[in-house]
């Protein structure tokens, strides 16, 4: 196995799934984003998005805060320090893998 | 299987992050708020240009400029927040952006104050510079607009930057007294911002569904 493919095998599988990667990429650069924004950006169904968010929350990568704005429920998600570190490491490894691939 | 076919690239991730940062400008509300502020500044300069030389209100812009600038900044922040709460967040969701730390903010404010003080000092010391003030102000506005273009990749801000530069030069060359030239600069850039903001808001309202899902 070439070094870049071996590196690819070590990519964090929790982040590597495309929907979760999108969620993490969005949350990495901002203080928080709400459920509606993530729903629009990822184009997932509500149930699917909830399931991916729950996985990331269970891993300690994101924190979910539920509140009420007026009479409507509001869900805000933010990346945790652990999630920030994991995502930074993922990007680093991904860059190494991408650099090792043939053009 | 080709690993490149299943692998997201770092560029994809950067594109997602950039789009999230750009979201702030998607509804055009920030441009509308800044545009209104610029039009108010233009009215202030225009009023001063129309005053007779013996009027006790001469120098209005010297007092009014910081009041309108600082007051306008806070008013715009408040208005953008309220409007986004009512228009944007129910339609396409809310993103809270990280605020620059206090040290960063202090340094930016100090740099802005230094540039303003340097310009004022240069005008007082060498009156020959005064006719260049609109051109310099236009260049400063162009610099700020260019920064938005480079950071967020919004092409309309590059066009606005070029326009600010050109309007500054033209106003400084063709409009006198200087208050009228400044009114021309801020009025024109303000109107352009109102124009681009309106177009962005209309496009946003057309593409984003209303909260209950019914078309706008």
Short mmCIF file of C-alpha atoms in Angstrom, two decimals:
data_model
loop_
_atom_site.label_atom_id
_atom_site.label_comp_id
_atom_site.label_asym_id
_atom_site.label_seq_id
_atom_site.Cartn_x
_atom_site.Cartn_y
_atom_site.Cartn_z
CA UNK A 1 0.00 0.00 0.00
CA UNK A 2 1.41 3.44 -0.93
CA UNK A 3 1.99 5.89 1.93
CA UNK A 4 -0.89 8.18 0.86
CA UNK A 5 -3.40 5.31 0.79
CA UNK A 6 -2.16 4.17 4.18
CA UNK A 7 -2.68 7.73 5.44
CA UNK A 8 -6.21 7.68 3.99
CA UNK A 9 -7.01 4.60 6.06
CA UNK A 10 -6.19 6.62 9.18
CA UNK A 11 -8.59 9.47 8.39
CA UNK A 12 -11.07 9.91 11.25
CA UNK A 13 -14.08 7.86 9.99
CA UNK A 14 -16.46 9.87 12.12
CA UNK A 15 -15.57 13.05 10.24
CA UNK A 16 -14.87 11.44 6.86
CA UNK A 17 -18.51 10.64 6.03
CA UNK A 18 -19.55 13.41 3.56
CA UNK A 19 -22.55 14.77 5.52
CA UNK A 20 -20.56 14.94 8.78
CA UNK A 21 -17.57 16.42 6.97
CA UNK A 22 -19.83 19.18 5.66
CA UNK A 23 -21.25 19.82 9.12
CA UNK A 24 -17.79 19.98 10.67
CA UNK A 25 -16.45 22.22 7.86
CA UNK A 26 -19.33 24.64 8.42
CA UNK A 27 -19.01 24.72 12.20
CA UNK A 28 -15.20 24.92 12.17
CA UNK A 29 -15.14 28.55 11.03
CA UNK A 30 -18.06 30.01 13.00
CA UNK A 31 -19.24 30.42 16.59
CA UNK A 32 -22.42 28.44 15.89
CA UNK A 33 -24.92 27.55 13.19
CA UNK A 34 -28.52 26.50 13.65
CA UNK A 35 -30.36 23.40 12.46
CA UNK A 36 -32.13 25.24 9.64
CA UNK A 37 -28.88 26.53 8.18
CA UNK A 38 -27.23 23.10 8.36
CA UNK A 39 -30.33 21.56 6.78
CA UNK A 40 -30.15 23.94 3.84
CA UNK A 41 -26.40 23.63 3.33
CA UNK A 42 -26.15 19.86 3.61
CA UNK A 43 -29.41 19.19 1.72
CA UNK A 44 -30.12 16.27 4.09
CA UNK A 45 -33.52 15.33 5.44
CA UNK A 46 -34.33 16.45 8.98
CA UNK A 47 -34.05 12.92 10.33
CA UNK A 48 -30.77 12.28 8.56
CA UNK A 49 -29.27 15.54 9.78
CA UNK A 50 -30.42 14.84 13.36
CA UNK A 51 -28.79 11.43 13.22
CA UNK A 52 -25.43 12.82 11.99
CA UNK A 53 -25.53 15.60 14.57
CA UNK A 54 -26.22 13.06 17.32
CA UNK A 55 -23.17 11.02 16.25
CA UNK A 56 -20.92 14.07 16.29
CA UNK A 57 -22.34 15.12 19.66
CA UNK A 58 -21.81 11.66 21.11
CA UNK A 59 -18.15 11.82 20.00
CA UNK A 60 -17.80 15.15 21.78
CA UNK A 61 -17.02 16.95 18.52
CA UNK A 62 -19.99 19.31 18.65
CA UNK A 63 -22.33 20.70 21.30
CA UNK A 64 -26.04 21.12 20.65
CA UNK A 65 -28.07 23.73 22.49
CA UNK A 66 -31.84 23.68 22.30
CA UNK A 67 -33.87 26.75 23.19
CA UNK A 68 -37.04 28.59 22.28
CA UNK A 69 -37.18 31.72 20.14
CA UNK A 70 -40.68 32.98 20.83
CA UNK A 71 -42.81 29.85 20.55
CA UNK A 72 -40.51 28.06 18.10
CA UNK A 73 -37.87 25.52 19.08
CA UNK A 74 -34.36 26.53 18.07
CA UNK A 75 -31.35 24.22 17.83
CA UNK A 76 -27.88 25.75 17.69
CA UNK A 77 -24.76 23.69 17.06
CA UNK A 78 -21.20 24.64 17.79
CA UNK A 79 -17.91 22.86 17.49
CA UNK A 80 -16.16 21.93 20.76
CA UNK A 81 -12.41 22.34 21.42
CA UNK A 82 -12.10 18.55 20.97
CA UNK A 83 -13.95 18.79 17.66
CA UNK A 84 -11.75 21.66 16.53
CA UNK A 85 -8.61 19.63 17.26
CA UNK A 86 -10.02 16.52 15.55
CA UNK A 87 -11.05 18.49 12.47
CA UNK A 88 -7.67 20.26 12.26
CA UNK A 89 -5.93 16.86 12.44
CA UNK A 90 -8.30 15.47 9.80
CA UNK A 91 -7.53 18.36 7.42
CA UNK A 92 -3.81 17.94 7.98
CA UNK A 93 -3.97 14.24 7.16
CA UNK A 94 -6.27 14.83 4.19
CA UNK A 95 -3.83 17.37 2.79
CA UNK A 96 -0.98 14.85 3.15
CA UNK A 97 -3.08 12.22 1.37
CA UNK A 98 -4.08 14.65 -1.42
CA UNK A 99 -0.47 15.74 -1.91
CA UNK A 100 0.60 12.10 -2.28
CA UNK A 101 -1.96 11.28 -4.98
CA UNK A 102 -0.91 11.32 -8.64
CA UNK A 103 -1.98 14.47 -10.51
CA UNK B 1 -10.76 2.19 -6.99
CA UNK B 2 -9.12 5.55 -7.55
CA UNK B 3 -8.72 7.12 -4.09
CA UNK B 4 -9.15 10.59 -5.60
CA UNK B 5 -12.66 9.65 -6.69
CA UNK B 6 -13.90 9.09 -3.13
CA UNK B 7 -11.70 11.60 -1.34
CA UNK B 8 -12.91 15.14 -0.60
CA UNK B 9 -10.19 17.65 -1.38
CA UNK B 10 -8.96 20.30 1.08
CA UNK B 11 -10.22 22.83 -1.48
CA UNK B 12 -13.78 21.50 -1.08
CA UNK B 13 -13.56 22.06 2.66
CA UNK B 14 -12.25 25.60 2.17
CA UNK B 15 -15.11 26.28 -0.28
CA UNK B 16 -17.67 25.18 2.33
CA UNK B 17 -16.08 27.43 4.95
CA UNK B 18 -15.96 30.36 2.54
CA UNK B 19 -19.62 29.93 1.63
CA UNK B 20 -20.53 29.97 5.32
CA UNK B 21 -18.60 33.22 5.81
CA UNK B 22 -20.24 34.70 2.73
CA UNK B 23 -23.72 33.89 4.07
CA UNK B 24 -23.66 37.16 6.04
CA UNK B 25 -23.85 39.12 2.76
CA UNK B 26 -26.36 36.86 0.99
CA UNK B 27 -29.43 38.92 1.93
CA UNK B 28 -27.90 42.31 1.05
CA UNK B 29 -28.98 43.82 4.40
CA UNK B 30 -25.45 44.83 5.42
CA UNK B 31 -24.98 46.75 2.15
CA UNK B 32 -28.33 48.47 2.60
CA UNK B 33 -27.44 49.58 6.15
CA UNK B 34 -23.99 50.89 5.14
CA UNK B 35 -25.51 52.53 2.06
CA UNK B 36 -28.02 54.42 4.22
CA UNK B 37 -25.18 55.57 6.50
CA UNK B 38 -23.23 56.87 3.51
CA UNK B 39 -26.25 58.75 2.18
CA UNK B 40 -26.70 60.38 5.62
CA UNK B 41 -23.01 61.39 5.55
CA UNK B 42 -23.51 62.81 2.05
CA UNK B 43 -26.48 64.86 3.28
CA UNK B 44 -24.34 66.19 6.13
CA UNK B 45 -21.60 67.34 3.73
CA UNK B 46 -24.14 68.69 1.26
CA UNK B 47 -25.84 70.74 4.01
CA UNK B 48 -22.51 72.25 4.99
CA UNK B 49 -21.66 73.04 1.37
CA UNK B 50 -24.94 74.97 1.07
CA UNK B 51 -24.39 77.07 4.21
CA UNK B 52 -23.29 80.71 3.74
CA UNK B 53 -19.66 81.41 4.81
CA UNK B 54 -20.78 83.50 7.81
CA UNK B 55 -23.14 80.83 9.14
CA UNK B 56 -22.45 79.69 12.71
CA UNK B 57 -23.19 76.15 11.48
CA UNK B 58 -20.02 76.09 9.34
CA UNK B 59 -17.88 73.23 10.59
CA UNK B 60 -20.99 71.09 10.98
CA UNK B 61 -19.28 68.16 9.27
CA UNK B 62 -16.31 68.31 11.65
CA UNK B 63 -18.67 67.71 14.60
CA UNK B 64 -21.26 65.67 12.74
CA UNK B 65 -18.86 63.28 11.00
CA UNK B 66 -17.75 61.35 14.10
CA UNK B 67 -21.30 61.43 15.53
CA UNK B 68 -22.85 60.10 12.32
CA UNK B 69 -20.05 57.56 11.80
CA UNK B 70 -20.11 56.12 15.33
CA UNK B 71 -23.89 56.47 15.76
CA UNK B 72 -24.44 55.02 12.31
CA UNK B 73 -22.24 52.03 13.09
CA UNK B 74 -24.27 51.11 16.18
CA UNK B 75 -27.60 51.89 14.48
CA UNK B 76 -26.61 49.72 11.51
CA UNK B 77 -25.58 46.84 13.79
CA UNK B 78 -28.89 47.04 15.62
CA UNK B 79 -30.95 47.32 12.43
CA UNK B 80 -29.12 44.47 10.66
CA UNK B 81 -29.65 42.23 13.70
CA UNK B 82 -33.37 43.01 13.86
CA UNK B 83 -33.89 42.61 10.11
CA UNK B 84 -31.98 39.33 9.94
CA UNK B 85 -34.06 38.09 12.88
CA UNK B 86 -37.24 38.85 10.95
CA UNK B 87 -36.21 38.08 7.36
CA UNK B 88 -33.16 35.83 7.12
CA UNK B 89 -33.05 33.52 10.13
CA UNK B 90 -36.59 32.12 9.72
CA UNK B 91 -35.92 31.44 6.02
CA UNK B 92 -32.41 30.06 5.79
CA UNK B 93 -31.16 29.77 9.34
CA UNK B 94 -28.81 31.56 11.64
CA UNK B 95 -25.03 31.56 11.71
CA UNK B 96 -23.23 33.29 14.59
CA UNK B 97 -19.75 34.44 13.59
CA UNK B 98 -16.72 34.54 15.83
CA UNK B 99 -16.00 38.05 17.03
CA UNK B 100 -12.42 39.29 16.76
CA UNK B 101 -10.78 39.33 20.18
CA UNK B 102 -10.61 42.59 22.16
CA UNK B 103 -6.92 43.13 21.36
CA UNK B 104 -7.57 42.79 17.64
CA UNK B 105 -10.50 45.23 17.85
CA UNK B 106 -8.42 47.76 19.82
CA UNK B 107 -5.62 47.57 17.25
CA UNK B 108 -8.04 48.05 14.33
CA UNK B 109 -9.68 51.07 16.05
CA UNK B 110 -6.26 52.58 16.83
CA UNK B 111 -5.12 52.11 13.21
CA UNK B 112 -8.30 53.77 11.88
CA UNK B 113 -7.92 56.68 14.34
CA UNK B 114 -4.25 57.08 13.34
CA UNK B 115 -5.08 57.22 9.63
CA UNK B 116 -7.87 59.78 10.24
CA UNK B 117 -5.63 61.90 12.51
CA UNK B 118 -2.77 61.70 9.99
CA UNK B 119 -5.05 62.85 7.19
CA UNK B 120 -6.46 65.72 9.28
CA UNK B 121 -2.93 66.77 10.30
CA UNK B 122 -1.69 66.66 6.71
CA UNK B 123 -4.61 68.85 5.55
CA UNK B 124 -4.00 71.42 8.31
CA UNK B 125 -0.23 71.53 7.67
CA UNK B 126 -0.39 71.62 3.91
CA UNK B 127 -3.64 73.07 2.54
CA UNK B 128 -2.53 71.95 -0.95
CA UNK B 129 -3.54 68.41 0.02
CA UNK B 130 -7.15 69.40 0.77
CA UNK B 131 -8.42 69.04 -2.84
CA UNK B 132 -7.11 65.48 -2.77
CA UNK B 133 -9.24 64.53 0.25
CA UNK B 134 -12.15 63.09 -1.81
CA UNK B 135 -9.68 61.04 -3.87
CA UNK B 136 -7.96 59.78 -0.70
CA UNK B 137 -11.33 59.01 0.94
CA UNK B 138 -12.40 57.22 -2.25
CA UNK B 139 -9.17 55.19 -2.19
CA UNK B 140 -9.75 54.29 1.48
CA UNK B 141 -13.33 53.15 0.71
CA UNK B 142 -12.03 51.20 -2.29
CA UNK B 143 -9.48 49.49 -0.02
CA UNK B 144 -12.20 48.42 2.42
CA UNK B 145 -14.49 47.17 -0.35
CA UNK B 146 -11.59 45.33 -1.99
CA UNK B 147 -10.90 43.60 1.32
CA UNK B 148 -14.48 42.28 1.36
CA UNK B 149 -14.02 41.03 -2.21
CA UNK B 150 -10.72 39.28 -1.45
CA UNK B 151 -11.90 37.73 1.80
CA UNK B 152 -15.33 36.55 0.74
CA UNK B 153 -14.95 36.31 -3.04
CA UNK B 154 -17.97 38.53 -3.75
CA UNK B 155 -17.29 40.07 -7.16
CA UNK B 156 -19.83 42.88 -6.74
CA UNK B 157 -17.55 44.38 -4.06
CA UNK B 158 -14.66 44.55 -6.56
CA UNK B 159 -16.91 46.57 -8.88
CA UNK B 160 -17.94 48.79 -5.95
CA UNK B 161 -14.25 49.33 -5.05
CA UNK B 162 -13.41 50.46 -8.59
CA UNK B 163 -16.47 52.74 -8.56
CA UNK B 164 -15.42 54.31 -5.20
CA UNK B 165 -11.93 54.97 -6.56
CA UNK B 166 -13.22 56.57 -9.76
CA UNK B 167 -15.93 58.62 -7.99
CA UNK B 168 -13.35 59.90 -5.48
CA UNK B 169 -11.07 61.09 -8.28
CA UNK B 170 -13.89 62.62 -10.31
CA UNK B 171 -15.52 64.33 -7.33
CA UNK B 172 -12.18 65.78 -6.17
CA UNK B 173 -11.45 67.07 -9.67
CA UNK B 174 -14.85 68.43 -10.69
CA UNK B 175 -16.80 69.31 -7.55
CA UNK B 176 -16.05 72.30 -5.33
CA UNK B 177 -16.05 73.21 -2.50
CA UNK B 178 -14.58 70.15 -0.85
CA UNK B 179 -17.77 69.52 1.16
CA UNK B 180 -19.70 69.15 -2.08
CA UNK B 181 -17.06 66.76 -3.44
CA UNK B 182 -17.30 64.65 -0.27
CA UNK B 183 -21.11 64.72 -0.54
CA UNK B 184 -20.76 63.50 -4.12
CA UNK B 185 -18.42 60.69 -3.11
CA UNK B 186 -20.48 59.38 -0.17
CA UNK B 187 -23.77 59.96 -1.99
CA UNK B 188 -22.66 58.03 -5.08
CA UNK B 189 -21.06 55.13 -3.16
CA UNK B 190 -24.04 55.05 -0.77
CA UNK B 191 -26.50 54.85 -3.68
CA UNK B 192 -24.43 52.11 -5.34
CA UNK B 193 -24.46 50.12 -2.08
CA UNK B 194 -28.22 50.62 -1.81
CA UNK B 195 -28.52 49.38 -5.40
CA UNK B 196 -26.41 46.23 -4.94
CA UNK B 197 -28.05 45.58 -1.55
CA UNK B 198 -31.53 45.83 -3.07
CA UNK B 199 -30.61 43.46 -5.90
CA UNK B 200 -29.10 40.97 -3.42
CA UNK B 201 -32.16 41.19 -1.13
CA UNK B 202 -34.60 40.70 -4.02
CA UNK B 203 -32.63 37.69 -5.27
CA UNK B 204 -32.49 36.28 -1.76
CA UNK B 205 -36.24 36.68 -1.19
CA UNK B 206 -36.93 35.07 -4.55
CA UNK B 207 -34.76 32.03 -3.86
CA UNK B 208 -35.38 31.54 -0.14
CA UNK B 209 -38.80 30.21 0.82
CA UNK B 210 -40.93 31.94 3.41
CA UNK B 211 -40.97 30.25 6.84
CA UNK B 212 -44.22 28.37 6.15
CA UNK B 213 -42.85 27.10 2.85
CA UNK B 214 -45.18 29.17 0.68
CA UNK B 215 -43.56 31.06 -2.17
CA UNK B 216 -42.87 34.74 -1.50
#
